Amino acid sequence: MQNILILGCGNIAGLNESKKSSSTFSHAKAISKNSFFNLKYCYDINKKKLLKFKSKWRVKNGYSNFNDVLKKKLDIDIVIITSPTHTHYELLKKSFKLNPKIIICEKPMCLNLKHGLEIAKKIPKRTKLFINYQRRLSNSYIELKKIISKEKYGKLRSISSTYNKGLFNNGSHLLDIFNYLLVRPSFEIAARPINDYKSNDLSYPFFLKKNAISISVNVANARDYYFFNLQFVFQKKIIEITENEKKINYFTPIKTRTYKNFTNVKMEKTKKNNDQFDMGLVYKHLKIFIKNNKHSFLTDIKEEIKNLTILEKITNN
């Protein structure tokens, strides 16, 4: 059993998730469903949150002062950082002093490339650092990677996508998906952002490229509605991940009788996409890594540096 310390007792940690619902959106709930892991310690500077979280998930030990965590010499195998993004940089440096086997930090790892490169240099030899972009663990994206690499539907021609609620908050998920599927696409250009989420996290339209594959990213305004969709255009198929990733639509080319030598597309099938927010997948793949020392599909520090590099180019464009 792997003993876990959670740093940050807010929503993504599990503060407000129902223990009775069938969904698993938080770390604490995912841990509670996997007997390989033990949520033994928690930390938050907000004592009210700390006590509520500690009681709800029956965590034996809670701390509001990180010095106490360091002094106690706790039996920690894994550190999970679920605090706000602006705190990640300092908490990562503090976590290194605990010398855990694994650290999982919520995305993005930090707010600029300089801090990211500094963190990369300071990771203890014993410690493996992963960044939590759980969307890439969804079966739909794993299958897409196979389709692209094997050219199941011919060559991938282009990708178009739309997001909102901030480049760092939500757009970073897209960057990680593109890096996972295509391996380091290059930044081309960004357009004027909109403030639809927070003044310090604007939503930028931008354009990437990987060889002959064009990748366009548009923005919707989160004040109107939440939106996160993707479309992959292949030679012989179009795949849409739509309705905020709840459905996957497949379109296939057909010859039309109306016009000679004209090919149209029609809907072939639709299937549900149910696991894109399943935090349980993180711990499934983490267990695989621990037992087999196999990287699996988790985002490592090298991949996150790629993400941070493009994030910085977008905001500095």
mmCIF file of C-alpha atoms in Angstrom:
data_model
loop_
_atom_site.group_PDB
_atom_site.id
_atom_site.type_symbol
_atom_site.label_atom_id
_atom_site.label_comp_id
_atom_site.label_asym_id
_atom_site.label_seq_id
_atom_site.Cartn_x
_atom_site.Cartn_y
_atom_site.Cartn_z
ATOM 1 C CA MET A 1 0.000 0.000 0.000
ATOM 2 C CA GLN A 2 1.302 3.430 -1.022
ATOM 3 C CA ASN A 3 0.923 6.210 1.561
ATOM 4 C CA ILE A 4 -0.237 9.525 0.105
ATOM 5 C CA LEU A 5 0.056 13.138 1.246
ATOM 6 C CA ILE A 6 -2.342 15.591 -0.438
ATOM 7 C CA LEU A 7 -1.271 19.253 -0.515
ATOM 8 C CA GLY A 8 -4.374 21.409 -0.940
ATOM 9 C CA CYS A 9 -7.806 20.310 0.277
ATOM 10 C CA GLY A 10 -10.049 22.073 -2.261
ATOM 11 C CA ASN A 11 -12.448 20.851 -4.946
ATOM 12 C CA ILE A 12 -10.093 18.785 -7.105
ATOM 13 C CA ALA A 13 -8.769 17.140 -3.942
ATOM 14 C CA GLY A 14 -12.315 16.069 -3.048
ATOM 15 C CA LEU A 15 -13.664 18.681 -0.634
ATOM 16 C CA ASN A 16 -17.109 18.928 -2.227
ATOM 17 C CA GLU A 17 -17.487 15.709 -4.231
ATOM 18 C CA SER A 18 -20.272 13.385 -3.143
ATOM 19 C CA LYS A 19 -19.024 10.085 -1.758
ATOM 20 C CA LYS A 20 -22.223 8.385 -2.954
ATOM 21 C CA SER A 21 -22.234 9.447 -6.626
ATOM 22 C CA SER A 22 -21.031 7.025 -9.308
ATOM 23 C CA SER A 23 -18.632 9.592 -10.810
ATOM 24 C CA THR A 24 -15.014 10.012 -9.697
ATOM 25 C CA PHE A 25 -13.878 13.585 -10.283
ATOM 26 C CA SER A 26 -11.507 14.055 -7.333
ATOM 27 C CA HIS A 27 -8.270 12.580 -6.028
ATOM 28 C CA ALA A 28 -9.639 11.562 -2.631
ATOM 29 C CA LYS A 29 -12.529 9.638 -4.152
ATOM 30 C CA ALA A 30 -10.254 7.906 -6.665
ATOM 31 C CA ILE A 31 -7.871 6.933 -3.865
ATOM 32 C CA SER A 32 -10.755 5.624 -1.739
ATOM 33 C CA LYS A 33 -11.748 3.288 -4.598
ATOM 34 C CA ASN A 34 -8.257 1.852 -5.087
ATOM 35 C CA SER A 35 -6.914 -0.349 -2.270
ATOM 36 C CA PHE A 36 -3.362 0.000 -3.592
ATOM 37 C CA PHE A 37 -3.281 3.568 -2.209
ATOM 38 C CA ASN A 38 -3.798 5.009 1.268
ATOM 39 C CA LEU A 39 -4.668 8.683 1.820
ATOM 40 C CA LYS A 40 -2.787 9.016 5.099
ATOM 41 C CA TYR A 41 -1.922 12.723 5.278
ATOM 42 C CA CYS A 42 -3.378 16.046 4.121
ATOM 43 C CA TYR A 43 -2.240 19.667 4.241
ATOM 44 C CA ASP A 44 -3.913 23.033 3.705
ATOM 45 C CA ILE A 45 -3.208 26.485 5.132
ATOM 46 C CA ASN A 46 -6.988 26.979 5.428
ATOM 47 C CA LYS A 47 -7.829 25.185 8.679
ATOM 48 C CA LYS A 48 -11.570 25.107 7.960
ATOM 49 C CA LYS A 49 -11.019 23.329 4.637
ATOM 50 C CA LEU A 50 -8.429 21.066 6.196
ATOM 51 C CA LEU A 51 -10.730 19.869 8.986
ATOM 52 C CA LYS A 52 -13.691 19.360 6.636
ATOM 53 C CA PHE A 53 -11.585 17.383 4.153
ATOM 54 C CA LYS A 54 -9.872 15.362 6.891
ATOM 55 C CA SER A 55 -13.208 14.404 8.436
ATOM 56 C CA LYS A 56 -14.970 13.657 5.136
ATOM 57 C CA TRP A 57 -12.304 11.302 3.801
ATOM 58 C CA ARG A 58 -11.213 9.964 7.207
ATOM 59 C CA VAL A 59 -7.622 11.097 6.844
ATOM 60 C CA LYS A 60 -5.664 10.267 9.988
ATOM 61 C CA ASN A 61 -3.242 13.190 9.944
ATOM 62 C CA GLY A 62 -3.840 16.794 8.858
ATOM 63 C CA TYR A 63 -1.470 19.774 8.899
ATOM 64 C CA SER A 64 -1.850 23.508 8.297
ATOM 65 C CA ASN A 65 1.864 24.306 8.670
ATOM 66 C CA PHE A 66 4.276 22.707 6.213
ATOM 67 C CA ASN A 67 7.119 22.866 8.729
ATOM 68 C CA ASP A 68 5.190 20.324 10.793
ATOM 69 C CA VAL A 69 5.070 18.026 7.761
ATOM 70 C CA LEU A 70 8.847 18.298 7.419
ATOM 71 C CA LYS A 71 9.587 17.842 11.131
ATOM 72 C CA LYS A 72 7.413 14.747 11.579
ATOM 73 C CA LYS A 73 9.432 12.639 9.103
ATOM 74 C CA LEU A 74 6.248 11.071 7.793
ATOM 75 C CA ASP A 75 6.048 7.773 5.924
ATOM 76 C CA ILE A 76 5.179 9.284 2.527
ATOM 77 C CA ASP A 77 5.419 7.415 -0.768
ATOM 78 C CA ILE A 78 3.445 9.809 -2.968
ATOM 79 C CA VAL A 79 2.733 13.554 -2.804
ATOM 80 C CA ILE A 80 -0.310 14.920 -4.667
ATOM 81 C CA ILE A 81 -0.357 18.699 -5.245
ATOM 82 C CA THR A 82 -3.941 19.903 -5.700
ATOM 83 C CA SER A 83 -3.548 23.538 -4.656
ATOM 84 C CA PRO A 84 -4.085 26.568 -6.986
ATOM 85 C CA THR A 85 -1.584 26.824 -9.860
ATOM 86 C CA HIS A 86 0.223 29.889 -8.480
ATOM 87 C CA THR A 87 1.257 27.835 -5.406
ATOM 88 C CA HIS A 88 2.684 24.851 -7.329
ATOM 89 C CA TYR A 89 6.203 26.234 -7.746
ATOM 90 C CA GLU A 90 6.827 26.728 -4.012
ATOM 91 C CA LEU A 91 5.029 23.536 -2.976
ATOM 92 C CA LEU A 92 7.039 21.479 -5.447
ATOM 93 C CA LYS A 93 10.290 22.777 -3.977
ATOM 94 C CA LYS A 94 9.038 21.990 -0.465
ATOM 95 C CA SER A 95 7.847 18.542 -1.562
ATOM 96 C CA PHE A 96 11.317 17.680 -2.850
ATOM 97 C CA LYS A 97 12.544 17.910 0.762
ATOM 98 C CA LEU A 98 10.235 14.987 1.602
ATOM 99 C CA ASN A 99 12.040 12.853 -1.006
ATOM 100 C CA PRO A 100 8.929 10.887 -2.070
ATOM 101 C CA LYS A 101 8.984 8.199 -4.738
ATOM 102 C CA ILE A 102 6.372 10.037 -6.817
ATOM 103 C CA ILE A 103 4.865 13.517 -7.022
ATOM 104 C CA ILE A 104 1.712 14.208 -9.020
ATOM 105 C CA CYS A 105 1.074 17.910 -9.555
ATOM 106 C CA GLU A 106 -2.163 19.267 -10.979
ATOM 107 C CA LYS A 107 -1.806 21.008 -14.339
ATOM 108 C CA PRO A 108 -0.108 23.185 -15.309
ATOM 109 C CA MET A 109 3.008 22.601 -13.225
ATOM 110 C CA CYS A 110 3.688 26.332 -12.889
ATOM 111 C CA LEU A 111 2.928 29.660 -14.540
ATOM 112 C CA ASN A 112 6.109 30.223 -16.552
ATOM 113 C CA LEU A 113 8.865 28.327 -18.321
ATOM 114 C CA LYS A 114 11.642 29.727 -16.108
ATOM 115 C CA HIS A 115 10.112 28.159 -13.002
ATOM 116 C CA GLY A 116 9.419 24.953 -14.923
ATOM 117 C CA LEU A 117 13.054 24.582 -15.969
ATOM 118 C CA GLU A 118 14.186 25.316 -12.415
ATOM 119 C CA ILE A 119 11.870 22.622 -11.036
ATOM 120 C CA ALA A 120 13.121 20.132 -13.643
ATOM 121 C CA LYS A 121 16.707 20.616 -12.427
ATOM 122 C CA LYS A 122 15.822 20.218 -8.737
ATOM 123 C CA ILE A 123 13.841 16.954 -8.871
ATOM 124 C CA PRO A 124 15.496 14.455 -6.488
ATOM 125 C CA LYS A 125 16.993 11.370 -8.154
ATOM 126 C CA ARG A 126 14.600 9.129 -6.239
ATOM 127 C CA THR A 127 11.507 11.106 -7.267
ATOM 128 C CA LYS A 128 9.414 10.783 -10.420
ATOM 129 C CA LEU A 129 7.316 13.865 -11.181
ATOM 130 C CA PHE A 130 4.092 13.606 -13.184
ATOM 131 C CA ILE A 131 1.679 16.391 -14.151
ATOM 132 C CA ASN A 132 -2.016 15.553 -14.071
ATOM 133 C CA TYR A 133 -3.659 16.048 -17.453
ATOM 134 C CA GLN A 134 -6.145 13.215 -17.024
ATOM 135 C CA ARG A 135 -7.888 13.807 -20.370
ATOM 136 C CA ARG A 136 -5.012 12.059 -22.187
ATOM 137 C CA LEU A 137 -5.782 8.941 -20.126
ATOM 138 C CA SER A 138 -9.249 8.686 -21.689
ATOM 139 C CA ASN A 139 -9.704 5.686 -23.974
ATOM 140 C CA SER A 140 -10.829 8.038 -26.753
ATOM 141 C CA TYR A 141 -7.458 9.834 -26.893
ATOM 142 C CA ILE A 142 -5.458 6.626 -26.469
ATOM 143 C CA GLU A 143 -7.383 5.170 -29.415
ATOM 144 C CA LEU A 144 -6.858 8.374 -31.432
ATOM 145 C CA LYS A 145 -3.101 8.125 -30.958
ATOM 146 C CA LYS A 146 -3.180 4.593 -32.398
ATOM 147 C CA ILE A 147 -5.351 5.736 -35.315
ATOM 148 C CA ILE A 148 -2.930 8.571 -36.111
ATOM 149 C CA SER A 149 0.282 6.548 -35.778
ATOM 150 C CA LYS A 150 -1.032 3.587 -37.811
ATOM 151 C CA GLU A 151 -2.787 5.830 -40.365
ATOM 152 C CA LYS A 152 -5.932 3.740 -39.953
ATOM 153 C CA TYR A 153 -7.976 6.369 -41.819
ATOM 154 C CA GLY A 154 -5.140 7.655 -43.950
ATOM 155 C CA LYS A 155 -3.059 10.700 -43.111
ATOM 156 C CA LEU A 156 -4.220 13.211 -40.529
ATOM 157 C CA ARG A 157 -4.831 16.460 -42.426
ATOM 158 C CA SER A 158 -5.806 18.906 -39.696
ATOM 159 C CA ILE A 159 -7.120 19.427 -36.174
ATOM 160 C CA SER A 160 -9.478 22.194 -35.109
ATOM 161 C CA SER A 161 -10.632 22.844 -31.572
ATOM 162 C CA THR A 162 -12.434 25.358 -29.381
ATOM 163 C CA TYR A 163 -12.047 26.005 -25.659
ATOM 164 C CA ASN A 164 -12.719 28.671 -23.036
ATOM 165 C CA LYS A 165 -12.084 29.438 -19.330
ATOM 166 C CA GLY A 166 -8.443 30.437 -19.662
ATOM 167 C CA LEU A 167 -5.316 29.315 -21.482
ATOM 168 C CA PHE A 168 -3.641 27.917 -18.360
ATOM 169 C CA ASN A 169 -6.809 26.522 -16.820
ATOM 170 C CA ASN A 170 -8.279 24.823 -19.910
ATOM 171 C CA GLY A 171 -6.132 25.562 -22.964
ATOM 172 C CA SER A 172 -3.231 23.704 -21.347
ATOM 173 C CA HIS A 173 -5.298 20.509 -21.666
ATOM 174 C CA LEU A 174 -5.402 21.016 -25.437
ATOM 175 C CA LEU A 175 -1.643 21.569 -25.610
ATOM 176 C CA ASP A 176 -1.026 18.376 -23.669
ATOM 177 C CA ILE A 177 -3.413 16.438 -25.932
ATOM 178 C CA PHE A 178 -1.612 17.749 -29.036
ATOM 179 C CA ASN A 179 1.813 16.963 -27.563
ATOM 180 C CA TYR A 180 0.626 13.471 -26.633
ATOM 181 C CA LEU A 181 -0.955 12.719 -30.019
ATOM 182 C CA LEU A 182 1.630 14.329 -32.305
ATOM 183 C CA VAL A 183 4.828 14.738 -30.232
ATOM 184 C CA ARG A 184 5.946 18.353 -30.080
ATOM 185 C CA PRO A 185 3.959 20.381 -32.614
ATOM 186 C CA SER A 186 5.494 23.798 -33.259
ATOM 187 C CA PHE A 187 3.973 27.166 -32.362
ATOM 188 C CA GLU A 188 3.018 29.382 -35.310
ATOM 189 C CA ILE A 189 0.986 32.371 -34.124
ATOM 190 C CA ALA A 190 -1.528 33.556 -31.510
ATOM 191 C CA ALA A 191 -4.335 36.098 -31.812
ATOM 192 C CA ARG A 192 -5.772 38.652 -29.402
ATOM 193 C CA PRO A 193 -7.116 36.966 -26.234
ATOM 194 C CA ILE A 194 -10.416 37.470 -24.446
ATOM 195 C CA ASN A 195 -11.011 37.796 -20.714
ATOM 196 C CA ASP A 196 -13.755 35.231 -20.117
ATOM 197 C CA TYR A 197 -12.426 33.580 -16.951
ATOM 198 C CA LYS A 198 -9.847 35.466 -14.863
ATOM 199 C CA SER A 199 -7.863 38.615 -15.611
ATOM 200 C CA ASN A 200 -4.601 36.720 -15.047
ATOM 201 C CA ASP A 201 -5.637 33.785 -17.258
ATOM 202 C CA LEU A 202 -6.948 34.977 -20.614
ATOM 203 C CA SER A 203 -8.226 32.706 -23.402
ATOM 204 C CA TYR A 204 -6.013 32.910 -26.514
ATOM 205 C CA PRO A 205 -6.783 31.675 -30.030
ATOM 206 C CA PHE A 206 -3.624 30.164 -31.513
ATOM 207 C CA PHE A 207 -2.231 28.085 -34.339
ATOM 208 C CA LEU A 208 0.224 25.151 -34.223
ATOM 209 C CA LYS A 209 1.735 22.927 -36.885
ATOM 210 C CA LYS A 210 3.257 19.447 -37.091
ATOM 211 C CA ASN A 211 4.812 18.808 -40.495
ATOM 212 C CA ALA A 212 1.846 19.135 -42.909
ATOM 213 C CA ILE A 213 -0.779 18.947 -40.137
ATOM 214 C CA SER A 214 -2.365 22.289 -39.240
ATOM 215 C CA ILE A 215 -3.810 22.757 -35.737
ATOM 216 C CA SER A 216 -6.175 25.671 -35.166
ATOM 217 C CA VAL A 217 -7.498 26.601 -31.730
ATOM 218 C CA ASN A 218 -10.410 29.003 -31.334
ATOM 219 C CA VAL A 219 -12.057 30.393 -28.216
ATOM 220 C CA ALA A 220 -15.642 30.633 -27.038
ATOM 221 C CA ASN A 221 -16.692 33.001 -24.269
ATOM 222 C CA ALA A 222 -17.163 31.213 -20.945
ATOM 223 C CA ARG A 223 -19.611 33.913 -19.881
ATOM 224 C CA ASP A 224 -21.974 32.431 -22.478
ATOM 225 C CA TYR A 225 -21.364 28.722 -21.796
ATOM 226 C CA TYR A 226 -18.611 26.168 -21.217
ATOM 227 C CA PHE A 227 -17.109 24.743 -24.411
ATOM 228 C CA PHE A 228 -14.375 22.182 -25.186
ATOM 229 C CA ASN A 229 -14.603 20.406 -28.566
ATOM 230 C CA LEU A 230 -12.154 18.927 -31.098
ATOM 231 C CA GLN A 231 -12.300 17.796 -34.729
ATOM 232 C CA PHE A 232 -9.733 15.527 -36.427
ATOM 233 C CA VAL A 233 -9.797 15.487 -40.235
ATOM 234 C CA PHE A 234 -8.261 12.392 -41.848
ATOM 235 C CA GLN A 235 -8.102 11.383 -45.515
ATOM 236 C CA LYS A 236 -10.841 8.788 -45.046
ATOM 237 C CA LYS A 237 -12.674 9.889 -41.903
ATOM 238 C CA ILE A 238 -13.602 12.873 -39.750
ATOM 239 C CA ILE A 239 -13.753 12.353 -35.985
ATOM 240 C CA GLU A 240 -15.443 14.937 -33.779
ATOM 241 C CA ILE A 241 -15.165 14.949 -30.009
ATOM 242 C CA THR A 242 -18.187 17.067 -29.236
ATOM 243 C CA GLU A 243 -20.798 18.122 -26.661
ATOM 244 C CA ASN A 244 -17.942 19.020 -24.303
ATOM 245 C CA GLU A 245 -16.316 15.622 -24.935
ATOM 246 C CA LYS A 246 -19.430 13.618 -24.062
ATOM 247 C CA LYS A 247 -19.881 12.282 -27.610
ATOM 248 C CA ILE A 248 -17.658 11.164 -30.462
ATOM 249 C CA ASN A 249 -19.072 11.505 -33.978
ATOM 250 C CA TYR A 250 -17.611 9.668 -36.976
ATOM 251 C CA PHE A 251 -18.122 10.964 -40.521
ATOM 252 C CA THR A 252 -17.200 8.979 -43.619
ATOM 253 C CA PRO A 253 -16.715 10.138 -47.259
ATOM 254 C CA ILE A 254 -19.364 9.135 -49.817
ATOM 255 C CA LYS A 255 -19.603 9.628 -53.554
ATOM 256 C CA THR A 256 -22.535 11.820 -54.477
ATOM 257 C CA ARG A 257 -24.789 11.162 -57.480
ATOM 258 C CA THR A 258 -25.631 14.831 -57.861
ATOM 259 C CA TYR A 259 -22.215 15.995 -59.038
ATOM 260 C CA LYS A 260 -19.686 13.956 -60.976
ATOM 261 C CA ASN A 261 -16.407 13.231 -59.165
ATOM 262 C CA PHE A 262 -17.685 14.959 -56.019
ATOM 263 C CA THR A 263 -17.231 13.371 -52.590
ATOM 264 C CA ASN A 264 -19.292 14.442 -49.601
ATOM 265 C CA VAL A 265 -19.294 13.220 -45.989
ATOM 266 C CA LYS A 266 -22.088 11.746 -43.907
ATOM 267 C CA MET A 267 -22.507 10.754 -40.282
ATOM 268 C CA GLU A 268 -21.488 7.128 -39.861
ATOM 269 C CA LYS A 269 -21.938 6.599 -36.116
ATOM 270 C CA THR A 270 -21.945 8.251 -32.703
ATOM 271 C CA LYS A 271 -20.678 6.837 -29.458
ATOM 272 C CA LYS A 272 -20.596 8.062 -25.878
ATOM 273 C CA ASN A 273 -17.388 9.250 -24.247
ATOM 274 C CA ASN A 274 -17.695 8.666 -20.505
ATOM 275 C CA ASP A 275 -14.207 8.603 -19.029
ATOM 276 C CA GLN A 276 -12.592 11.957 -19.908
ATOM 277 C CA PHE A 277 -12.949 13.279 -16.338
ATOM 278 C CA ASP A 278 -12.441 9.987 -14.505
ATOM 279 C CA MET A 279 -9.767 10.623 -11.868
ATOM 280 C CA GLY A 280 -9.652 6.891 -11.240
ATOM 281 C CA LEU A 281 -7.671 6.536 -14.485
ATOM 282 C CA VAL A 282 -4.823 8.540 -12.941
ATOM 283 C CA TYR A 283 -4.444 6.016 -10.142
ATOM 284 C CA LYS A 284 -4.908 3.071 -12.483
ATOM 285 C CA HIS A 285 -1.926 4.240 -14.550
ATOM 286 C CA LEU A 286 0.029 5.257 -11.464
ATOM 287 C CA LYS A 287 -0.328 1.723 -10.116
ATOM 288 C CA ILE A 288 0.930 0.350 -13.449
ATOM 289 C CA PHE A 289 3.973 2.616 -13.216
ATOM 290 C CA ILE A 290 4.771 1.602 -9.625
ATOM 291 C CA LYS A 291 4.351 -2.130 -10.214
ATOM 292 C CA ASN A 292 6.042 -2.362 -13.613
ATOM 293 C CA ASN A 293 8.186 0.792 -13.662
ATOM 294 C CA LYS A 294 6.400 1.501 -16.921
ATOM 295 C CA HIS A 295 5.807 5.108 -17.931
ATOM 296 C CA SER A 296 2.279 4.426 -19.186
ATOM 297 C CA PHE A 297 0.371 7.511 -20.418
ATOM 298 C CA LEU A 298 1.052 9.975 -17.590
ATOM 299 C CA THR A 299 2.574 13.372 -18.476
ATOM 300 C CA ASP A 300 6.193 13.538 -17.280
ATOM 301 C CA ILE A 301 8.449 16.549 -16.712
ATOM 302 C CA LYS A 302 9.906 16.524 -20.248
ATOM 303 C CA GLU A 303 6.440 16.647 -21.775
ATOM 304 C CA GLU A 304 5.359 19.402 -19.385
ATOM 305 C CA ILE A 305 8.363 21.522 -20.363
ATOM 306 C CA LYS A 306 7.106 21.234 -23.963
ATOM 307 C CA ASN A 307 3.663 22.401 -22.805
ATOM 308 C CA LEU A 308 5.110 25.323 -20.831
ATOM 309 C CA THR A 309 7.309 26.331 -23.779
ATOM 310 C CA ILE A 310 4.285 26.726 -26.052
ATOM 311 C CA LEU A 311 2.216 28.401 -23.309
ATOM 312 C CA GLU A 312 4.937 31.027 -22.960
ATOM 313 C CA LYS A 313 5.182 31.563 -26.725
ATOM 314 C CA ILE A 314 1.413 32.075 -26.918
ATOM 315 C CA THR A 315 1.308 34.648 -24.115
ATOM 316 C CA ASN A 316 4.425 36.473 -25.379
ATOM 317 C CA ASN A 317 3.318 36.555 -29.022
#
